[in-house]
Amino acid sequence: MSVVGFDFGTTNSLISIITGNKVINYTGDDGLPIPSVVCYEGNKKIVGREAKERLAESGLGIKGNTVRSPKVLLGRESVFVEGVKRSPVDIVRDVVEYVAQQAVQSGQRRGTNSQPISQAVVTIPVGTDGRWRAALRDAFRLAGISIVQFVHEPLAALYGFFNTQDDVTAALRMFDRELILVFDWGGGTLDLTLCRQVDGMLIQIRNDGTDEVGGDTFDDLIRHEIVRRVGQARCLDDGVHIQPDAHARLVHRCESAKIDLSNRDSVQIYVSGFYRGIPDEELEYRLTRAELEEITSPLLNKGLNRIRKLLDEADVAPAQIAMCLATGGMANMPAIQSRLHEWFGPQRV
């Protein structure tokens, strides 16, 4: 393959290439981006979706012998994974290597150029420092890939937006010298960029980013609250036993429910064999969109306040924003869309 675009994400990773005006995404066997998760069983490495399924509970970092989002560990000298000292650079290398291998196999299935990947343009959060970037370069180098350039994730999204328009020149002319707000609210981070497009060049005015309100944090909060509400409704005490893998299965249901509630008013969450040693071992709960917004309102407000703070610090009013480009999975939440439409107007979002 030629130089690829590599989105090494907190939750999922994806490799893409541009051929002519067409973007080709290289996904896993299931057609989805690859989870940024690695599991170590002795000398065996399990990466991607299979590793994610083995997680005992939600959350970033190290859980037993499994590392979810090694991206957050970069910058540390070492970490312990089930008692074994490991380098975060080596852990990231294992994920990068696997994603690259999956991309080559995906290319073979498509009948496209499937040569090993040796060069990549890599997206990064806006808040990363020099030490973090150096560690990421080392990880990619150990995986046999040279990083040609880093691109902030919001700018990559804006680049993608302009280059998928039917008339790129007309789109650039329409927003020439206009203020554009881009936010990438994904599974791990919320990244914000306020920029101005001048003669086809993107000039960054102000950036902000946080890892406190990512989608994974939402999923964990929903999981915790559903367990609490079910326990309260069934009068279960704190000593009731929960199956070792039950939290992992529930957090997957919560993630799916959060997505489904973008288009539905309510969803049924059901996990068989959740509890242990009680007559009814299943967990069942009907979650409404209103309840979802109530449960997650502290995180929603925290993230949305970062957007307003960015504009205030730049002395920019919402009315001055010509376009707000919302990307990342969290951008699909109706509560977030509603607030953006209120601030900027639907036609500018």
mmCIF file with all atom_site columns, N, CA and C in Angstrom, residues 17-24 151 154-173 175 180 197 200-202 323 325:
data_model
loop_
_atom_site.group_PDB
_atom_site.id
_atom_site.type_symbol
_atom_site.label_atom_id
_atom_site.label_alt_id
_atom_site.label_comp_id
_atom_site.label_asym_id
_atom_site.label_entity_id
_atom_site.label_seq_id
_atom_site.pdbx_PDB_ins_code
_atom_site.Cartn_x
_atom_site.Cartn_y
_atom_site.Cartn_z
_atom_site.occupancy
_atom_site.B_iso_or_equiv
_atom_site.pdbx_formal_charge
_atom_site.auth_seq_id
_atom_site.auth_comp_id
_atom_site.auth_asym_id
_atom_site.auth_atom_id
_atom_site.pdbx_PDB_model_num
ATOM 1   N N  . ILE A 1 17  ? -7.235  4.593  3.024  1.00 0.00 ? 17  ILE A N  1
ATOM 2   C CA . ILE A 1 17  ? -6.436  5.183  1.955  1.00 0.00 ? 17  ILE A CA 1
ATOM 3   C C  . ILE A 1 17  ? -7.371  5.936  1.026  1.00 0.00 ? 17  ILE A C  1
ATOM 4   N N  . ILE A 1 18  ? -6.809  6.889  0.292  1.00 0.00 ? 18  ILE A N  1
ATOM 5   C CA . ILE A 1 18  ? -7.579  7.627  -0.713 1.00 0.00 ? 18  ILE A CA 1
ATOM 6   C C  . ILE A 1 18  ? -7.067  7.229  -2.082 1.00 0.00 ? 18  ILE A C  1
ATOM 7   N N  . THR A 1 19  ? -7.959  6.713  -2.899 1.00 0.00 ? 19  THR A N  1
ATOM 8   C CA . THR A 1 19  ? -7.636  6.344  -4.274 1.00 0.00 ? 19  THR A CA 1
ATOM 9   C C  . THR A 1 19  ? -8.490  7.208  -5.184 1.00 0.00 ? 19  THR A C  1
ATOM 10  N N  . GLY A 1 20  ? -7.852  8.167  -5.863 1.00 0.00 ? 20  GLY A N  1
ATOM 11  C CA . GLY A 1 20  ? -8.618  9.139  -6.639 1.00 0.00 ? 20  GLY A CA 1
ATOM 12  C C  . GLY A 1 20  ? -9.430  9.979  -5.679 1.00 0.00 ? 20  GLY A C  1
ATOM 13  N N  . ASN A 1 21  ? -10.740 10.007 -5.870 1.00 0.00 ? 21  ASN A N  1
ATOM 14  C CA . ASN A 1 21  ? -11.620 10.731 -4.955 1.00 0.00 ? 21  ASN A CA 1
ATOM 15  C C  . ASN A 1 21  ? -12.350 9.788  -3.998 1.00 0.00 ? 21  ASN A C  1
ATOM 16  N N  . LYS A 1 22  ? -11.913 8.526  -3.966 1.00 0.00 ? 22  LYS A N  1
ATOM 17  C CA . LYS A 1 22  ? -12.608 7.524  -3.175 1.00 0.00 ? 22  LYS A CA 1
ATOM 18  C C  . LYS A 1 22  ? -11.816 7.162  -1.938 1.00 0.00 ? 22  LYS A C  1
ATOM 19  N N  . VAL A 1 23  ? -12.499 7.121  -0.803 1.00 0.00 ? 23  VAL A N  1
ATOM 20  C CA . VAL A 1 23  ? -11.888 6.701  0.453  1.00 0.00 ? 23  VAL A CA 1
ATOM 21  C C  . VAL A 1 23  ? -12.195 5.227  0.682  1.00 0.00 ? 23  VAL A C  1
ATOM 22  N N  . ILE A 1 24  ? -11.163 4.433  0.947  1.00 0.00 ? 24  ILE A N  1
ATOM 23  C CA . ILE A 1 24  ? -11.331 3.009  1.234  1.00 0.00 ? 24  ILE A CA 1
ATOM 24  C C  . ILE A 1 24  ? -10.941 2.765  2.682  1.00 0.00 ? 24  ILE A C  1
ATOM 25  N N  . VAL A 1 151 ? -1.534  14.510 12.423 1.00 0.00 ? 151 VAL A N  1
ATOM 26  C CA . VAL A 1 151 ? -2.629  15.441 12.139 1.00 0.00 ? 151 VAL A CA 1
ATOM 27  C C  . VAL A 1 151 ? -3.580  15.411 13.326 1.00 0.00 ? 151 VAL A C  1
ATOM 28  N N  . PRO A 1 154 ? -9.475  16.604 14.990 1.00 0.00 ? 154 PRO A N  1
ATOM 29  C CA . PRO A 1 154 ? -10.509 17.472 14.415 1.00 0.00 ? 154 PRO A CA 1
ATOM 30  C C  . PRO A 1 154 ? -10.150 17.988 13.019 1.00 0.00 ? 154 PRO A C  1
ATOM 31  N N  . LEU A 1 155 ? -8.870  18.308 12.798 1.00 0.00 ? 155 LEU A N  1
ATOM 32  C CA . LEU A 1 155 ? -8.468  18.775 11.467 1.00 0.00 ? 155 LEU A CA 1
ATOM 33  C C  . LEU A 1 155 ? -8.590  17.658 10.435 1.00 0.00 ? 155 LEU A C  1
ATOM 34  N N  . ALA A 1 156 ? -8.286  16.430 10.856 1.00 0.00 ? 156 ALA A N  1
ATOM 35  C CA . ALA A 1 156 ? -8.463  15.298 9.940  1.00 0.00 ? 156 ALA A CA 1
ATOM 36  C C  . ALA A 1 156 ? -9.926  15.164 9.538  1.00 0.00 ? 156 ALA A C  1
ATOM 37  N N  . ALA A 1 157 ? -10.819 15.386 10.511 1.00 0.00 ? 157 ALA A N  1
ATOM 38  C CA . ALA A 1 157 ? -12.251 15.321 10.211 1.00 0.00 ? 157 ALA A CA 1
ATOM 39  C C  . ALA A 1 157 ? -12.665 16.420 9.237  1.00 0.00 ? 157 ALA A C  1
ATOM 40  N N  . LEU A 1 158 ? -12.120 17.622 9.428  1.00 0.00 ? 158 LEU A N  1
ATOM 41  C CA . LEU A 1 158 ? -12.456 18.733 8.540  1.00 0.00 ? 158 LEU A CA 1
ATOM 42  C C  . LEU A 1 158 ? -11.911 18.493 7.135  1.00 0.00 ? 158 LEU A C  1
ATOM 43  N N  . TYR A 1 159 ? -10.680 17.961 7.064  1.00 0.00 ? 159 TYR A N  1
ATOM 44  C CA . TYR A 1 159 ? -10.094 17.602 5.776  1.00 0.00 ? 159 TYR A CA 1
ATOM 45  C C  . TYR A 1 159 ? -10.994 16.595 5.067  1.00 0.00 ? 159 TYR A C  1
ATOM 46  N N  . GLY A 1 160 ? -11.459 15.610 5.833  1.00 0.00 ? 160 GLY A N  1
ATOM 47  C CA . GLY A 1 160 ? -12.337 14.596 5.248  1.00 0.00 ? 160 GLY A CA 1
ATOM 48  C C  . GLY A 1 160 ? -13.642 15.191 4.759  1.00 0.00 ? 160 GLY A C  1
ATOM 49  N N  . PHE A 1 161 ? -14.185 16.151 5.520  1.00 0.00 ? 161 PHE A N  1
ATOM 50  C CA . PHE A 1 161 ? -15.436 16.788 5.121  1.00 0.00 ? 161 PHE A CA 1
ATOM 51  C C  . PHE A 1 161 ? -15.290 17.490 3.778  1.00 0.00 ? 161 PHE A C  1
ATOM 52  N N  . PHE A 1 162 ? -14.263 18.324 3.656  1.00 0.00 ? 162 PHE A N  1
ATOM 53  C CA . PHE A 1 162 ? -14.087 19.076 2.416  1.00 0.00 ? 162 PHE A CA 1
ATOM 54  C C  . PHE A 1 162 ? -13.814 18.151 1.223  1.00 0.00 ? 162 PHE A C  1
ATOM 55  N N  . ASN A 1 163 ? -13.056 17.104 1.450  1.00 0.00 ? 163 ASN A N  1
ATOM 56  C CA . ASN A 1 163 ? -12.673 16.248 0.332  1.00 0.00 ? 163 ASN A CA 1
ATOM 57  C C  . ASN A 1 163 ? -13.726 15.224 -0.057 1.00 0.00 ? 163 ASN A C  1
ATOM 58  N N  . THR A 1 164 ? -14.854 15.220 0.641  1.00 0.00 ? 164 THR A N  1
ATOM 59  C CA . THR A 1 164 ? -15.955 14.356 0.216  1.00 0.00 ? 164 THR A CA 1
ATOM 60  C C  . THR A 1 164 ? -17.102 15.165 -0.387 1.00 0.00 ? 164 THR A C  1
ATOM 61  N N  . GLN A 1 165 ? -16.898 16.488 -0.545 1.00 0.00 ? 165 GLN A N  1
ATOM 62  C CA . GLN A 1 165 ? -17.916 17.310 -1.201 1.00 0.00 ? 165 GLN A CA 1
ATOM 63  C C  . GLN A 1 165 ? -17.860 17.099 -2.714 1.00 0.00 ? 165 GLN A C  1
ATOM 64  N N  . ASP A 1 166 ? -19.001 17.225 -3.362 1.00 0.00 ? 166 ASP A N  1
ATOM 65  C CA . ASP A 1 166 ? -19.055 17.042 -4.815 1.00 0.00 ? 166 ASP A CA 1
ATOM 66  C C  . ASP A 1 166 ? -18.166 18.047 -5.534 1.00 0.00 ? 166 ASP A C  1
ATOM 67  N N  . ASP A 1 167 ? -18.145 19.271 -5.038 1.00 0.00 ? 167 ASP A N  1
ATOM 68  C CA . ASP A 1 167 ? -17.305 20.313 -5.621 1.00 0.00 ? 167 ASP A CA 1
ATOM 69  C C  . ASP A 1 167 ? -16.433 20.883 -4.506 1.00 0.00 ? 167 ASP A C  1
ATOM 70  N N  . VAL A 1 168 ? -15.216 20.352 -4.392 1.00 0.00 ? 168 VAL A N  1
ATOM 71  C CA . VAL A 1 168 ? -14.318 20.744 -3.306 1.00 0.00 ? 168 VAL A CA 1
ATOM 72  C C  . VAL A 1 168 ? -13.988 22.232 -3.388 1.00 0.00 ? 168 VAL A C  1
ATOM 73  N N  . THR A 1 169 ? -13.724 22.720 -4.601 1.00 0.00 ? 169 THR A N  1
ATOM 74  C CA . THR A 1 169 ? -13.361 24.121 -4.783 1.00 0.00 ? 169 THR A CA 1
ATOM 75  C C  . THR A 1 169 ? -14.483 25.046 -4.328 1.00 0.00 ? 169 THR A C  1
ATOM 76  N N  . ALA A 1 170 ? -15.704 24.702 -4.685 1.00 0.00 ? 170 ALA A N  1
ATOM 77  C CA . ALA A 1 170 ? -16.853 25.525 -4.290 1.00 0.00 ? 170 ALA A CA 1
ATOM 78  C C  . ALA A 1 170 ? -17.038 25.507 -2.775 1.00 0.00 ? 170 ALA A C  1
ATOM 79  N N  . ALA A 1 171 ? -16.813 24.340 -2.154 1.00 0.00 ? 171 ALA A N  1
ATOM 80  C CA . ALA A 1 171 ? -16.957 24.234 -0.700 1.00 0.00 ? 171 ALA A CA 1
ATOM 81  C C  . ALA A 1 171 ? -15.909 25.083 0.014  1.00 0.00 ? 171 ALA A C  1
ATOM 82  N N  . LEU A 1 172 ? -14.676 25.048 -0.489 1.00 0.00 ? 172 LEU A N  1
ATOM 83  C CA . LEU A 1 172 ? -13.621 25.861 0.109  1.00 0.00 ? 172 LEU A CA 1
ATOM 84  C C  . LEU A 1 172 ? -13.912 27.352 -0.068 1.00 0.00 ? 172 LEU A C  1
ATOM 85  N N  . ARG A 1 173 ? -14.430 27.714 -1.235 1.00 0.00 ? 173 ARG A N  1
ATOM 86  C CA . ARG A 1 173 ? -14.754 29.119 -1.495 1.00 0.00 ? 173 ARG A CA 1
ATOM 87  C C  . ARG A 1 173 ? -15.876 29.594 -0.559 1.00 0.00 ? 173 ARG A C  1
ATOM 88  N N  . PHE A 1 175 ? -16.506 28.717 2.460  1.00 0.00 ? 175 PHE A N  1
ATOM 89  C CA . PHE A 1 175 ? -16.067 28.918 3.841  1.00 0.00 ? 175 PHE A CA 1
ATOM 90  C C  . PHE A 1 175 ? -14.743 29.676 3.929  1.00 0.00 ? 175 PHE A C  1
ATOM 91  N N  . ILE A 1 180 ? -14.663 28.188 11.671 1.00 0.00 ? 180 ILE A N  1
ATOM 92  C CA . ILE A 1 180 ? -15.205 26.832 11.691 1.00 0.00 ? 180 ILE A CA 1
ATOM 93  C C  . ILE A 1 180 ? -14.861 26.201 13.036 1.00 0.00 ? 180 ILE A C  1
ATOM 94  N N  . GLN A 1 197 ? -10.481 28.944 7.620  1.00 0.00 ? 197 GLN A N  1
ATOM 95  C CA . GLN A 1 197 ? -9.991  28.448 6.339  1.00 0.00 ? 197 GLN A CA 1
ATOM 96  C C  . GLN A 1 197 ? -9.670  29.647 5.449  1.00 0.00 ? 197 GLN A C  1
ATOM 97  N N  . GLY A 1 200 ? -7.701  27.938 1.133  1.00 0.00 ? 200 GLY A N  1
ATOM 98  C CA . GLY A 1 200 ? -7.455  26.498 1.132  1.00 0.00 ? 200 GLY A CA 1
ATOM 99  C C  . GLY A 1 200 ? -6.593  26.001 2.273  1.00 0.00 ? 200 GLY A C  1
ATOM 100 N N  . MET A 1 201 ? -6.072  26.906 3.101  1.00 0.00 ? 201 MET A N  1
ATOM 101 C CA . MET A 1 201 ? -5.248  26.509 4.247  1.00 0.00 ? 201 MET A CA 1
ATOM 102 C C  . MET A 1 201 ? -6.067  26.623 5.530  1.00 0.00 ? 201 MET A C  1
ATOM 103 N N  . LEU A 1 202 ? -5.885  25.669 6.435  1.00 0.00 ? 202 LEU A N  1
ATOM 104 C CA . LEU A 1 202 ? -6.589  25.675 7.705  1.00 0.00 ? 202 LEU A CA 1
ATOM 105 C C  . LEU A 1 202 ? -5.686  26.267 8.776  1.00 0.00 ? 202 LEU A C  1
ATOM 106 N N  . MET A 1 323 ? -19.647 27.239 10.389 1.00 0.00 ? 323 MET A N  1
ATOM 107 C CA . MET A 1 323 ? -19.969 25.817 10.364 1.00 0.00 ? 323 MET A CA 1
ATOM 108 C C  . MET A 1 323 ? -19.456 25.170 11.644 1.00 0.00 ? 323 MET A C  1
ATOM 109 N N  . LEU A 1 325 ? -18.700 21.446 12.692 1.00 0.00 ? 325 LEU A N  1
ATOM 110 C CA . LEU A 1 325 ? -18.582 20.078 12.194 1.00 0.00 ? 325 LEU A CA 1
ATOM 111 C C  . LEU A 1 325 ? -18.478 19.140 13.385 1.00 0.00 ? 325 LEU A C  1
#
